[in-house]
Tab-separated table of C-alpha atoms in Angstrom:
chain	number	residue	atom	x	y	z
J	1	MET	CA	-206.989	26.531	-144.093
J	2	SER	CA	-206.086	30.184	-144.234
J	3	THR	CA	-202.916	31.147	-146.092
J	4	ILE	CA	-201.239	34.396	-146.924
J	5	ASN	CA	-202.361	35.840	-150.200
J	6	MET	CA	-198.989	36.478	-151.779
J	7	ASN	CA	-200.668	38.440	-154.581
J	8	HIS	CA	-200.936	41.556	-152.411
J	9	ASP	CA	-198.235	44.062	-153.139
J	10	PRO	CA	-196.194	45.229	-150.159
J	11	ILE	CA	-196.885	48.758	-148.972
J	12	ALA	CA	-194.194	51.210	-150.048
J	13	THR	CA	-193.714	54.797	-151.089
J	14	SER	CA	-191.113	56.935	-152.786
J	15	ASP	CA	-193.442	59.833	-153.579
J	16	PRO	CA	-191.896	63.013	-152.088
J	17	ASP	CA	-195.285	64.346	-150.919
J	18	GLU	CA	-196.054	61.074	-149.151
J	19	VAL	CA	-192.589	61.033	-147.561
J	20	ARG	CA	-193.130	64.587	-146.258
J	21	ALA	CA	-196.528	63.556	-144.858
J	22	LEU	CA	-194.989	60.489	-143.175
J	23	LYS	CA	-192.311	62.683	-141.576
J	24	GLU	CA	-195.035	64.963	-140.228
J	25	ILE	CA	-196.899	61.931	-138.850
J	26	VAL	CA	-193.692	60.755	-137.129
J	27	ARG	CA	-193.432	64.177	-135.507
J	28	LEU	CA	-197.046	63.948	-134.325
J	29	LEU	CA	-196.594	60.402	-133.020
J	30	ALA	CA	-193.310	61.146	-131.221
J	31	GLY	CA	-193.176	60.569	-127.496
J	32	ASN	CA	-195.660	58.659	-125.430
J	33	ARG	CA	-199.114	57.687	-126.606
J	34	PRO	CA	-201.355	60.712	-126.302
J	35	THR	CA	-204.559	60.494	-124.315
J	36	LYS	CA	-206.551	60.518	-127.542
J	37	ALA	CA	-205.022	60.029	-130.961
J	38	ARG	CA	-207.685	60.570	-133.597
J	39	LEU	CA	-208.187	59.763	-137.241
J	40	VAL	CA	-210.213	62.228	-139.297
J	41	GLY	CA	-211.887	60.943	-142.457
J	42	PRO	CA	-212.465	62.901	-145.673
J	43	ASP	CA	-216.003	63.730	-144.521
J	44	GLY	CA	-214.709	65.185	-141.233
J	45	THR	CA	-215.752	62.206	-139.111
J	46	ALA	CA	-213.216	61.720	-136.323
J	47	LEU	CA	-212.537	58.444	-134.546
J	48	ASP	CA	-210.202	57.554	-131.706
J	49	ILE	CA	-207.274	55.427	-132.850
J	50	PRO	CA	-207.087	52.232	-130.757
J	51	ALA	CA	-203.743	51.503	-129.072
J	52	PRO	CA	-202.863	48.528	-131.347
J	53	LEU	CA	-203.294	50.636	-134.490
J	54	TYR	CA	-201.322	53.484	-132.943
J	55	THR	CA	-198.493	51.044	-132.160
J	56	ALA	CA	-198.619	49.616	-135.692
J	57	LEU	CA	-198.328	53.091	-137.214
J	58	ARG	CA	-195.314	53.874	-135.047
J	59	GLN	CA	-193.639	50.633	-136.155
J	60	ILE	CA	-194.472	50.821	-139.870
J	61	ILE	CA	-193.680	54.449	-140.697
J	62	PRO	CA	-189.896	54.306	-140.039
J	63	HIS	CA	-189.621	51.385	-142.486
J	64	LEU	CA	-191.512	53.320	-145.149
J	65	LEU	CA	-189.277	56.356	-144.609
J	66	ARG	CA	-186.186	54.173	-145.148
J	67	GLY	CA	-187.676	53.044	-148.452
J	68	ASP	CA	-188.503	49.545	-147.186
J	69	ALA	CA	-191.670	47.844	-148.384
J	70	VAL	CA	-193.935	46.550	-145.617
J	71	SER	CA	-196.387	43.643	-145.549
J	72	LEU	CA	-198.849	42.861	-142.797
J	73	VAL	CA	-199.281	39.197	-141.888
J	74	PRO	CA	-201.592	37.918	-139.141
J	75	VAL	CA	-199.660	35.668	-136.739
J	76	HIS	CA	-202.255	32.884	-137.036
J	77	GLN	CA	-201.749	32.579	-140.788
J	78	GLN	CA	-200.347	29.319	-142.066
J	79	LEU	CA	-197.429	29.430	-144.482
J	80	THR	CA	-196.200	26.928	-147.005
J	81	THR	CA	-192.675	25.662	-146.441
J	82	GLN	CA	-191.488	27.860	-149.309
J	83	GLN	CA	-193.104	30.986	-147.830
J	84	ALA	CA	-191.582	30.246	-144.399
J	85	ALA	CA	-188.159	29.548	-145.934
J	86	ASP	CA	-188.318	32.782	-147.931
J	87	PHE	CA	-189.245	34.758	-144.814
J	88	LEU	CA	-186.337	33.204	-142.870
J	89	ASN	CA	-183.985	33.703	-145.833
J	90	MET	CA	-183.042	30.031	-145.982
J	91	SER	CA	-183.485	27.201	-148.430
J	92	ARG	CA	-186.660	25.170	-148.362
J	93	PRO	CA	-184.712	21.905	-147.773
J	94	HIS	CA	-183.042	23.447	-144.701
J	95	LEU	CA	-186.421	24.570	-143.362
J	96	VAL	CA	-187.865	21.084	-143.926
J	97	LYS	CA	-184.933	19.641	-141.929
J	98	LEU	CA	-185.765	22.026	-139.065
J	99	LEU	CA	-189.407	20.926	-139.236
J	100	ASN	CA	-188.469	17.234	-139.259
J	101	ASP	CA	-186.095	17.780	-136.309
J	102	GLY	CA	-188.913	19.447	-134.328
J	103	VAL	CA	-187.130	22.798	-134.145
J	104	ILE	CA	-190.164	24.562	-135.636
J	105	PRO	CA	-193.653	23.130	-135.078
J	106	HIS	CA	-195.704	22.318	-138.155
J	107	THR	CA	-198.879	20.588	-139.263
J	108	ARG	CA	-199.675	18.496	-142.278
J	109	VAL	CA	-202.427	19.137	-144.758
J	110	GLY	CA	-202.458	15.947	-146.789
J	111	SER	CA	-198.851	15.455	-147.837
J	112	HIS	CA	-197.991	19.153	-147.456
J	113	ARG	CA	-196.472	20.788	-144.398
J	114	ARG	CA	-197.825	24.079	-143.083
J	115	VAL	CA	-196.175	26.355	-140.558
J	116	TYR	CA	-197.912	28.979	-138.454
J	117	PHE	CA	-196.394	32.412	-138.913
J	118	ARG	CA	-196.253	32.848	-135.108
J	119	ASP	CA	-193.986	29.756	-134.906
J	120	VAL	CA	-191.751	31.097	-137.684
J	121	ILE	CA	-191.451	34.411	-135.810
J	122	ALA	CA	-190.668	32.589	-132.542
J	123	TYR	CA	-187.913	30.584	-134.257
J	124	LYS	CA	-186.479	33.745	-135.838
J	125	ARG	CA	-186.371	35.491	-132.460
J	126	ARG	CA	-184.594	32.511	-130.862
J	127	ARG	CA	-182.136	32.279	-133.755
J	128	ASP	CA	-181.414	36.025	-133.656
J	129	ALA	CA	-180.888	35.946	-129.862
J	130	GLU	CA	-178.481	33.011	-130.196
J	131	ARG	CA	-176.553	34.834	-132.916
J	132	ARG	CA	-176.335	38.006	-130.814
J	133	LYS	CA	-175.097	36.024	-127.823
J	134	ALA	CA	-172.436	34.235	-129.906
J	135	LEU	CA	-171.294	37.536	-131.411
J	136	ASP	CA	-171.096	39.162	-127.971
J	137	GLU	CA	-168.992	36.226	-126.740
J	138	MET	CA	-166.667	36.545	-129.747
J	139	VAL	CA	-166.238	40.270	-129.136
J	140	ALA	CA	-165.524	39.682	-125.426
J	141	LEU	CA	-162.955	36.999	-126.259
J	142	SER	CA	-161.323	39.258	-128.857
J	143	GLU	CA	-161.087	42.056	-126.287
J	144	GLU	CA	-159.538	39.661	-123.747
J	145	LEU	CA	-156.936	38.620	-126.297
J	146	GLY	CA	-156.198	42.251	-127.101
J	147	ILE	CA	-157.352	42.027	-130.695
J	148	TYR	CA	-159.445	45.205	-130.286
J	149	ASP	CA	-157.574	48.310	-129.237
């Protein structure tokens, strides 16, 4: 079984020089994907940056600039129930109830439950979409009733 090594520190920066460099990278990455984005190593060797890495850079850098720490987790990684609950910002007993109810798929390793990160992400997306829809309905109802002016 492969699990997330929780001993790795998240990636973060507050160093002013690094923040300036990240802002410059954002400027360079702005707009559509260039024909050839390249990475140049300390020895001058240049390599094309594959599209998935380019996309990852564009997604990660804004978080770093906001001061957020970032962790990379492969979607096929299995999580313990505590790791999944922490990621979803819920109690472990509530997560276990969701697992038992079949809301989130899981497997058993001996007496322990394991959850694939991809299934945790899928649940989070469904939950977030349901919350957005409910909020939109509440706003529409409030507007109908004249609560918002």
